[in-house]
Coordinates of C-alpha atoms and ligand atoms in Angstrom, one line a residue:
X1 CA -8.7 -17.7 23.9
X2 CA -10.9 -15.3 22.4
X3 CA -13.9 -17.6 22.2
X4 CA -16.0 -14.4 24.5
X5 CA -15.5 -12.5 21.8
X6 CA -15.8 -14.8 19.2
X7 CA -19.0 -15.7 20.5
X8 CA -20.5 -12.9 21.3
X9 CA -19.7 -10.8 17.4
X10 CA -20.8 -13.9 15.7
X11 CA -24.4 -13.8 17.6
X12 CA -24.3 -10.0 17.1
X13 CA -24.5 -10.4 13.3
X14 CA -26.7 -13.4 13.5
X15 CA -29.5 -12.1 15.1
X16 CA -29.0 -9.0 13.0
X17 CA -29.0 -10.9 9.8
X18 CA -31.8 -12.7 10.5
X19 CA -34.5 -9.9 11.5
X20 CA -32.9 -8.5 8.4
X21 CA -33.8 -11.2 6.3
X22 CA -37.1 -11.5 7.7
X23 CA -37.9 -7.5 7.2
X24 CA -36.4 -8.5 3.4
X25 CA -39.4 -10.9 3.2
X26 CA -41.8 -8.9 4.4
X27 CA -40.9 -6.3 2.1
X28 CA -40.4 -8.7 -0.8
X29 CA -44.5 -9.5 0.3
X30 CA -45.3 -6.4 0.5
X31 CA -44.0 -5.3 -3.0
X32 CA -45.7 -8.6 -4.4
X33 CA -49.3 -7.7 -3.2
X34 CA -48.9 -4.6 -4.7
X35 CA -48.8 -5.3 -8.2
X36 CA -52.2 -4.4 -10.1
X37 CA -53.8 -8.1 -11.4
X38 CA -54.6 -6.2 -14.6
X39 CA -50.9 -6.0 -15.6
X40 CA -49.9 -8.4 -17.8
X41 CA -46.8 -10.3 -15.7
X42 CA -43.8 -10.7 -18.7
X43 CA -42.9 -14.3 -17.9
X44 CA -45.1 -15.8 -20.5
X45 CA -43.5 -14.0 -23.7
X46 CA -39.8 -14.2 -22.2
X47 CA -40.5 -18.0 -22.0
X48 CA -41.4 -18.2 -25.8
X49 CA -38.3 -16.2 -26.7
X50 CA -35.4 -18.1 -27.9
X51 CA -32.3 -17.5 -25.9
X52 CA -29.7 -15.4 -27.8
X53 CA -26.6 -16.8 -26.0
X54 CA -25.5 -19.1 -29.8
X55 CA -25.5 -15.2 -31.6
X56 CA -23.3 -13.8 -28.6
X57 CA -21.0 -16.8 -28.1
X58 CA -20.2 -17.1 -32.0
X59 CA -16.4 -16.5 -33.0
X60 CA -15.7 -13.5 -34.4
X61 CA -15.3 -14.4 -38.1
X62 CA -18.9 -16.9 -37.8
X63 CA -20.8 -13.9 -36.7
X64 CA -19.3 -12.1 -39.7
X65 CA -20.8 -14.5 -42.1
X66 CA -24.1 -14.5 -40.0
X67 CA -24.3 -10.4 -40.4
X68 CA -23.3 -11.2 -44.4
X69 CA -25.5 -13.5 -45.2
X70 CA -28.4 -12.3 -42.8
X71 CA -28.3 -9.0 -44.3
X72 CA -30.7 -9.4 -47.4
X73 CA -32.7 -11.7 -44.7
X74 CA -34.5 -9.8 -42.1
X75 CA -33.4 -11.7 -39.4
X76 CA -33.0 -9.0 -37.3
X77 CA -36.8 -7.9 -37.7
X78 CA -37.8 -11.1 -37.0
X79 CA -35.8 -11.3 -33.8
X80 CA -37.2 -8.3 -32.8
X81 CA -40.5 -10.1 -33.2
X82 CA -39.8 -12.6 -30.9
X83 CA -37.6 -11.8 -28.6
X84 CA -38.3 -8.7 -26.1
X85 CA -35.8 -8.1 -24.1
X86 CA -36.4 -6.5 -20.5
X87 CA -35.1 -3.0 -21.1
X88 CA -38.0 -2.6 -24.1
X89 CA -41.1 -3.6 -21.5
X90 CA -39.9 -0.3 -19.4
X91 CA -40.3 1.5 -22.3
X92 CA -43.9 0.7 -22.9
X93 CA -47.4 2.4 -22.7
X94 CA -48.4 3.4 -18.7
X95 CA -49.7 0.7 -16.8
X96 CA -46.4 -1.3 -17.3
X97 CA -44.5 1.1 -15.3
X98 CA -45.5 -0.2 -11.9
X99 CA -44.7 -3.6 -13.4
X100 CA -40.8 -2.4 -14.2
X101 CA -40.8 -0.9 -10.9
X102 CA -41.5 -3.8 -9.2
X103 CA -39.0 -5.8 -11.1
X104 CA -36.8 -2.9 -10.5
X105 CA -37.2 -2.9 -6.6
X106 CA -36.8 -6.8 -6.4
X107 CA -33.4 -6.8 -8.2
X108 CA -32.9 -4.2 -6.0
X109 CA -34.1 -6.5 -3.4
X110 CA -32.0 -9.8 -4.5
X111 CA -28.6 -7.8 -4.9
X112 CA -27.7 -5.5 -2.7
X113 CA -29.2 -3.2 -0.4
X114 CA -28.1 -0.2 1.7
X115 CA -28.9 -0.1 5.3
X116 CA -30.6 2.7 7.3
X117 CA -29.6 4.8 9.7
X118 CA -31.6 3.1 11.9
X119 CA -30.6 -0.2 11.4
X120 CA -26.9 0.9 11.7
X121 CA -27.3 2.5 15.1
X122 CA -29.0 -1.2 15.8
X123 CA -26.3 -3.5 14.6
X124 CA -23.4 -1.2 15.5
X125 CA -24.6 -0.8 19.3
X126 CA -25.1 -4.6 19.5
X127 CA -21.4 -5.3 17.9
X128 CA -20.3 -2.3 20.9
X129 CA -22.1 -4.3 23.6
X130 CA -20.2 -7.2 23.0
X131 CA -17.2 -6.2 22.5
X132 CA -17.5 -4.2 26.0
X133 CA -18.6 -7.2 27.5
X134 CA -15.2 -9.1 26.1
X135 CA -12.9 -6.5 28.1
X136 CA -12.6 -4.6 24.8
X137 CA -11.9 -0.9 27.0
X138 CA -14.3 2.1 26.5
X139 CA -11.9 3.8 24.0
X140 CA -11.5 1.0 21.1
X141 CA -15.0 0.2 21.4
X142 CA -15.7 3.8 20.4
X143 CA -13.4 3.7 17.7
X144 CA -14.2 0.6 16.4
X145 CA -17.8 1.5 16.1
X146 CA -16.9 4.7 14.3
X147 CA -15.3 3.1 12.2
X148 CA -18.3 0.5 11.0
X149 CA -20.7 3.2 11.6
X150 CA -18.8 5.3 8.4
X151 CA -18.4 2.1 6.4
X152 CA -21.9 0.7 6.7
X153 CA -23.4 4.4 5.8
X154 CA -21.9 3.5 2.2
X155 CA -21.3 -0.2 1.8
X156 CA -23.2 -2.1 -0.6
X157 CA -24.4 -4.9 1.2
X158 CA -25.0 -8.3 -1.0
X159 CA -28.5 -9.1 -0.1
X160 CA -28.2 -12.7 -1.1
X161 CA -25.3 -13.2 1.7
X162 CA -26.2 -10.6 4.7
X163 CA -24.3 -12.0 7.2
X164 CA -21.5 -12.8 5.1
X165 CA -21.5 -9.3 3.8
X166 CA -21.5 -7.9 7.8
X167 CA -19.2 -10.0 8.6
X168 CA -16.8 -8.4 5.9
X169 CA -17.3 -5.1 7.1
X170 CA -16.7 -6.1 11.0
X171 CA -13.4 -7.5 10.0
X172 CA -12.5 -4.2 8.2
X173 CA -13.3 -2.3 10.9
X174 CA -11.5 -4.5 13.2
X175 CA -8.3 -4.2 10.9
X176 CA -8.3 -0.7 11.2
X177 CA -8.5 -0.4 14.6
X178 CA -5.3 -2.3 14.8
X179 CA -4.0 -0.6 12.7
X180 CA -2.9 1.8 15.1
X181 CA -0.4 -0.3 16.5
X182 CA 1.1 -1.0 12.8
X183 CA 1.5 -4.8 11.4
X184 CA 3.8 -6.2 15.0
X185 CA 7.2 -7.0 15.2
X186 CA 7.9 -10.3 13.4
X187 CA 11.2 -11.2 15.4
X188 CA 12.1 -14.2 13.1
X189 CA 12.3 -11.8 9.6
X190 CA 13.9 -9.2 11.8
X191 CA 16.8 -11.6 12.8
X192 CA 16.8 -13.0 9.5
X193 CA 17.4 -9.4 8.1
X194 CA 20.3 -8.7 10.5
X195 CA 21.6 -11.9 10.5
X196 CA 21.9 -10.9 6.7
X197 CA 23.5 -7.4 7.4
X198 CA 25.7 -8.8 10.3
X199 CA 24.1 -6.3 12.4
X200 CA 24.8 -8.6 15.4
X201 CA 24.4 -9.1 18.0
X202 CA 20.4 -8.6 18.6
X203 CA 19.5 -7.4 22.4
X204 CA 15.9 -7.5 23.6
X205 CA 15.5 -6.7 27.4
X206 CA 11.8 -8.3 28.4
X207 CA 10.4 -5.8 31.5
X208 CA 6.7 -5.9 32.7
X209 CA 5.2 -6.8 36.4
X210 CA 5.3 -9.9 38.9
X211 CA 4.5 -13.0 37.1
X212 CA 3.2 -12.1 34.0
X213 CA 5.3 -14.7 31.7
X214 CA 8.9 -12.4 31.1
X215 CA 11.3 -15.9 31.8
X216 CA 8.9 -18.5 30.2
X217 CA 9.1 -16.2 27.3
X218 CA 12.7 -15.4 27.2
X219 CA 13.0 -19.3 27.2
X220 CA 10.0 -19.9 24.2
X221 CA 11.9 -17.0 21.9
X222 CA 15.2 -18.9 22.7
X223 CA 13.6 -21.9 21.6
X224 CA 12.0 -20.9 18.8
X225 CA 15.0 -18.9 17.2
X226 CA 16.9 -22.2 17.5
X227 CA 14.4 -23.9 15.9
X228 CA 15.3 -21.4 12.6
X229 CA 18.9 -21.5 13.2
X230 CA 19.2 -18.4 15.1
X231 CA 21.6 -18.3 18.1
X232 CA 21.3 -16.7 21.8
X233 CA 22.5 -16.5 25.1
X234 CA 20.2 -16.0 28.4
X235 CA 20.9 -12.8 30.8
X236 CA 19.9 -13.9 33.7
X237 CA 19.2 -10.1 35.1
X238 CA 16.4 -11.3 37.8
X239 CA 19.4 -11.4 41.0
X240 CA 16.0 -10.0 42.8
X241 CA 13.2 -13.0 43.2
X242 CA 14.4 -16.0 45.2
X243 CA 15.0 -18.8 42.7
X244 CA 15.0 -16.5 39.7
X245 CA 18.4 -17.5 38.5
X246 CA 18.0 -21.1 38.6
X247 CA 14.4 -20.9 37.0
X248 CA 16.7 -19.1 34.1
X249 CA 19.4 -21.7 34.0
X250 CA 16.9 -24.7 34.2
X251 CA 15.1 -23.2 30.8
X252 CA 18.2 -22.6 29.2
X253 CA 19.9 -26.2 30.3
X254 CA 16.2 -27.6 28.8
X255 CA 16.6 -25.6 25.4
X256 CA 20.0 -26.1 25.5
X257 CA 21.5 -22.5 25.2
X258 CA 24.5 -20.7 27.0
X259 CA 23.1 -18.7 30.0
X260 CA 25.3 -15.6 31.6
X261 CA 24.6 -15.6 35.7
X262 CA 25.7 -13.8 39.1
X263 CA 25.1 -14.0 42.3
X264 CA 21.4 -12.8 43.9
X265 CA 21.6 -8.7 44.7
X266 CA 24.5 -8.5 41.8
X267 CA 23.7 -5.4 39.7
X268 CA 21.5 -6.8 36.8
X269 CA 23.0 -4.6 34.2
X270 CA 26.3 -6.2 35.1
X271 CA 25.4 -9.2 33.8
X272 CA 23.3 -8.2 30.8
X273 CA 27.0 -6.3 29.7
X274 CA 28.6 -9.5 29.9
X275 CA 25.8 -11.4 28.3
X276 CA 26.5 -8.9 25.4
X277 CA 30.4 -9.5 25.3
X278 CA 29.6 -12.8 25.2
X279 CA 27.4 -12.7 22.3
X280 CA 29.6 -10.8 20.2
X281 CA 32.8 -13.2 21.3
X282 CA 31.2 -15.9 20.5
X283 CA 29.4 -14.9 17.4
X284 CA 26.1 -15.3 18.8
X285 CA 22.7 -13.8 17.0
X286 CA 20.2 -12.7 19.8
X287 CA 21.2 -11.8 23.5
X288 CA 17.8 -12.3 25.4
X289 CA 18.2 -10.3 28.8
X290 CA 15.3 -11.2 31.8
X291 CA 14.9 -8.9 34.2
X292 CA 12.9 -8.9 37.7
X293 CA 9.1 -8.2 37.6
X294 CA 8.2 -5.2 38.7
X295 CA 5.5 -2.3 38.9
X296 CA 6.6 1.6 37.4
X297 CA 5.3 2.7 41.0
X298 CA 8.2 1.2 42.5
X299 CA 10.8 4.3 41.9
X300 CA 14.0 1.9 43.2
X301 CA 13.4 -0.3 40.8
X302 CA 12.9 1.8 37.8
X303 CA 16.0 3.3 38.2
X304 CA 17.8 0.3 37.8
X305 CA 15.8 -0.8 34.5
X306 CA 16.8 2.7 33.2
X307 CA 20.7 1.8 34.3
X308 CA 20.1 -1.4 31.9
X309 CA 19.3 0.0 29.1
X310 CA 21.8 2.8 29.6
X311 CA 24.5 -0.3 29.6
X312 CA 23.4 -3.4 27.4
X313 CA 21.5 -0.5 24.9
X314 CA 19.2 -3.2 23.9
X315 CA 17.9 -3.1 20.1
X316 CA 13.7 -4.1 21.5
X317 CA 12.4 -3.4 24.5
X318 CA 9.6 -5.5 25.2
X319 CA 6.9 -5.1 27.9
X320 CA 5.7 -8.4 28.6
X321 CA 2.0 -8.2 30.0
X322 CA -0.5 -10.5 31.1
X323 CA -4.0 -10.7 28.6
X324 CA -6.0 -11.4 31.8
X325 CA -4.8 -8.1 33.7
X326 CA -8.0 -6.5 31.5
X327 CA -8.2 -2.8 31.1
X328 CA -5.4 -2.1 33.3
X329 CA -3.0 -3.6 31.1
X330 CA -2.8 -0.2 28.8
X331 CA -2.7 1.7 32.0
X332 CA 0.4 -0.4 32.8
X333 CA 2.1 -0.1 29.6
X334 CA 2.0 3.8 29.1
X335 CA 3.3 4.3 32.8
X336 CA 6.4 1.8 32.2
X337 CA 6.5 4.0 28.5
X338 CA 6.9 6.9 30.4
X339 CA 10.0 5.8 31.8
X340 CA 11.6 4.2 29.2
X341 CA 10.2 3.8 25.4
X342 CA 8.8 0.6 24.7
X343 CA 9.3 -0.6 21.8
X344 CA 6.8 -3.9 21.5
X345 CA 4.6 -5.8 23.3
X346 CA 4.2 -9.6 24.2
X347 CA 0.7 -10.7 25.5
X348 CA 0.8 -13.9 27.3
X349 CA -1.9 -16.2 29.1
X350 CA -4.2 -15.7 26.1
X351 CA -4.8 -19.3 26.6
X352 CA -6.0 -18.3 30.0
X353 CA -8.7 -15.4 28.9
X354 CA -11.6 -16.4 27.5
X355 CA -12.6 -13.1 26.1
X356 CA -9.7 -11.9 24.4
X357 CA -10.7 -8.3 24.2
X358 CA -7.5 -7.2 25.3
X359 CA -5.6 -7.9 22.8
X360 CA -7.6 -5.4 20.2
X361 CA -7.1 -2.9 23.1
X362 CA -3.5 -3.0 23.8
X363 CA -3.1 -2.4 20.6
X364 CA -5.5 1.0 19.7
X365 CA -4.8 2.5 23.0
X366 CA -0.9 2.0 23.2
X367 CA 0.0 2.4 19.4
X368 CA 2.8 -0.3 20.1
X369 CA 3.5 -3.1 17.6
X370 CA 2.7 -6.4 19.4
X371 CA 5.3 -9.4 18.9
X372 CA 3.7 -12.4 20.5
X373 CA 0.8 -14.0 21.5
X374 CA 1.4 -16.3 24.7
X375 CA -0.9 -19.4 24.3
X376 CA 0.0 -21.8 27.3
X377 CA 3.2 -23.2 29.2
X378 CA 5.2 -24.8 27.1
X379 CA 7.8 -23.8 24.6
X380 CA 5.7 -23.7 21.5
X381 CA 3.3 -22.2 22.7
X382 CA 3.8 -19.0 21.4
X383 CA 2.3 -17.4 18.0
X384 CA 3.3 -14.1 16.1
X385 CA 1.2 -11.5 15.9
X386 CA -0.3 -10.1 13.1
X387 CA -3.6 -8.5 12.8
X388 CA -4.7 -11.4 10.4
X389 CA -4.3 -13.7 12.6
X390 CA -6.3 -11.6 15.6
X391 CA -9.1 -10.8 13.2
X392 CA -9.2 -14.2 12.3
X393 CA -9.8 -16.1 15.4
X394 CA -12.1 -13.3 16.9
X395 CA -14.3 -13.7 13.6
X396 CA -13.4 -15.7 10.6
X397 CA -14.7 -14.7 7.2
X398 CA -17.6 -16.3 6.1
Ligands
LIG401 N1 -1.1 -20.5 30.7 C1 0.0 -19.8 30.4 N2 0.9 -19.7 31.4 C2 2.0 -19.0 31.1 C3 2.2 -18.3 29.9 N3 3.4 -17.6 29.9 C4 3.9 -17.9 31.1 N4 3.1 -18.7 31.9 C5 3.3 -19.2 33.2 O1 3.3 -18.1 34.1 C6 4.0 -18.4 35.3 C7 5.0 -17.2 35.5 O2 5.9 -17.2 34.5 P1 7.3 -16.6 34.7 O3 8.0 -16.7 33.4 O4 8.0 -17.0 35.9 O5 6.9 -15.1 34.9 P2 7.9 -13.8 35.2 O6 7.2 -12.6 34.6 O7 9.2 -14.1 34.8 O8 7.7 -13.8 36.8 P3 8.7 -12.9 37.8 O9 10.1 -13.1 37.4 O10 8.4 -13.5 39.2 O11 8.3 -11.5 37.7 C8 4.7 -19.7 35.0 O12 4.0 -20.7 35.7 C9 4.6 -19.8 33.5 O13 4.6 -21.2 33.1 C10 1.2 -18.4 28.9 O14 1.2 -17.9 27.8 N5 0.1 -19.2 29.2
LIG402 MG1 11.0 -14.0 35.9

């Protein structure tokens, strides 16, 4: 997951940085040739000056005594003798201006340096080329490169660490395109926080298309919130998809919580009611509620997924989508929006897309906090979101 795009960003900067660096050399040569052999270089004298640091490092009531007792002494003359600081040689007759210059440009050179416009519009189209090429969609890729565009135009950029120093500001400007979708929903402090308030029971209704992961992740939350104490029961709201209630039961049976079931062709929001009374008879936390996969063209079907919430009035409705549906994904989630708000957003088979753009996407062009990350089969194999840990494995600081 995500080694496309981590790939493809880190080679982006790389071959930036280095015809960078090598540009940086040739100006460093450039600037070196430059200098008139009739000007005295400075090195000489500053290597016969002795180094002030004892006077600057002395406690405050020693240098006292030093300024007492020097004072009748012209220490300070002499010093002056000896020891000519930088700043002073600036200061001097003509011909050592071009001299300071030079030393002026090449700190300049060894700090930090400002790119140009240029060389913006070249690393910045390079960093948009591969994030199209990850499935990143048209839109974010826009964004994202307005975004570093603006903060290159101004950022400082530590010349002894280039790449480091892009890196930074690609991570920024990734941050803030997810930004748009907020920081996600972390379930386990939510349920910790109502747990707290006895705001129970907690109802989250998973919804999305065919096959996209909506049962094996009803079953990983149920195992995860019972790995942190947290309670639930299984709705088993799929009476649609031959087998679907016995795929339910075998996942709670195997993570060992209470499942709620009916016959196949049973009205789903039935069941999710008496998955509810259940919960709140029982004094259970979370009441997860499956329902059949199914596409927001299919007008039947939509109607009943609007009589669910209507009756269980879940707290989180989740649209569980698949990372290797690409572009369409976003497409998917605002129809299904459109119907019924969603309130977060579980990407599984990230395991299974070796890009990983999508994930950036789904969150700039849906605005919808993101929950979980699905990262294989089994039950632990499910991460929470947050934009640290996207940014992270698409392109770790350097
Ligand atoms: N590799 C991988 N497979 C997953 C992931 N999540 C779910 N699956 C697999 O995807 C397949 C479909 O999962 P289900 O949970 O049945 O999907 P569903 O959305 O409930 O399917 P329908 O009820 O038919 O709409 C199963 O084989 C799961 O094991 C994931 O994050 N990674
Ligand atoms: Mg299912």
């Amino acid at each position: 997951m995500f080694e496309g795009l981590r790939k493809k960003l880190s080679e982006a900067v790389k071959g930036f940085v280095k015809k960078e660096e090598k540009e940086l050399e040739e100006r460093k040569v450039e600037t070196i040739e430059a200098v008139p052999e009739t000007v005295p270089t400075p090195q000489p004298t500053i290597q016969k000056v002795a180094p002030p640091q004892p006077k600057i490092e002395a406690p405050k009531r020693i240098k006292e005594t030093i300024v007492e007792t020097t004072k009748p002494v012209p220490v300070a003359k002499e010093e002056k003798k000896v020891a000519p600081p930088a700043p002073k040689v600036e200061q001097k007759p003509e011909k050592i201006v071009n001299l300071s210059f030079t030393t002026k440009l090449k700190s300049i050179l060894t700090s930090t340096i400002t790119l140009k416009e240029g060389e913006i519009e070249d690393f910045v189209d390079k960093i948009n080329i591969s994030l199209l090429e990850s499935d990143v969609s048209y839109d974010t890729a826009d964004a994202f490169s307005e975004s570093l565009k603006a903060n290159l135009k101004t950022a400082k950029i530590d010349a002894k660490n280039i790449q480091g120093a892009l890196v930074g500001e690609v991570r920024k400007a990734l941050f803030e395109i997810l930004a748009k979708s907020g920081e996600g929903i972390q379930l386990y402090d939510l349920m910790g926080k109502r747990i707290a308030e006895h705001s129970l029971p907690v109802k989250i209704l998973f919804l999305g298309p065919n096959g996209t992961g909506k049962t094996t992740t009803m079953a990983k939350i149920a195992y995860n919130l019972k790995k942190r104490g947290i309670t639930s029961v299984l709705s088993a709201s799929d009476t649609f998809r031959a087998a679907a209630i016995e795929q339910t039961e075998h996942h709670a049976n195997k993570v060992g919580v209470p499942v709620i079931k009916s016959k196949y062709g049973a009205d789903p929001a039935s069941i999710a009611f008496d998955a509810v009374a259940y919960a709140k008879a029982h004094a259970i936390h979370t009441v997860l509620i499956d329902s059949a996969g199914r596409q927001e063209t299919n007008k039947n079907l939509i109607n009943e997924m609007q009589k669910m919430v209507r009756v269980a009035q879940p707290n989180l409705i989740v649209f569980v989508g698949e990372s290797t549906a690409g572009n369409q994904l976003s497409e998917q989630i605002k129809e299904f929006n459109k119907f019924m708000k969603i309130d977060g957003i579980i990407l599984t088979k990230l395991d299974c897309d070796a890009k990983g753009g999508n994930a950036i996407s789904i969150a700039y062009t849906t605005g919808i906090p993101i929950l979980f990350i699905g990262t294989g089969e089994s039950y632990e194999a499910l991460v929470q979101y947050t934009p640290q840990f996207i940014v992270d494995s698409i392109l770790p600081a350097s």
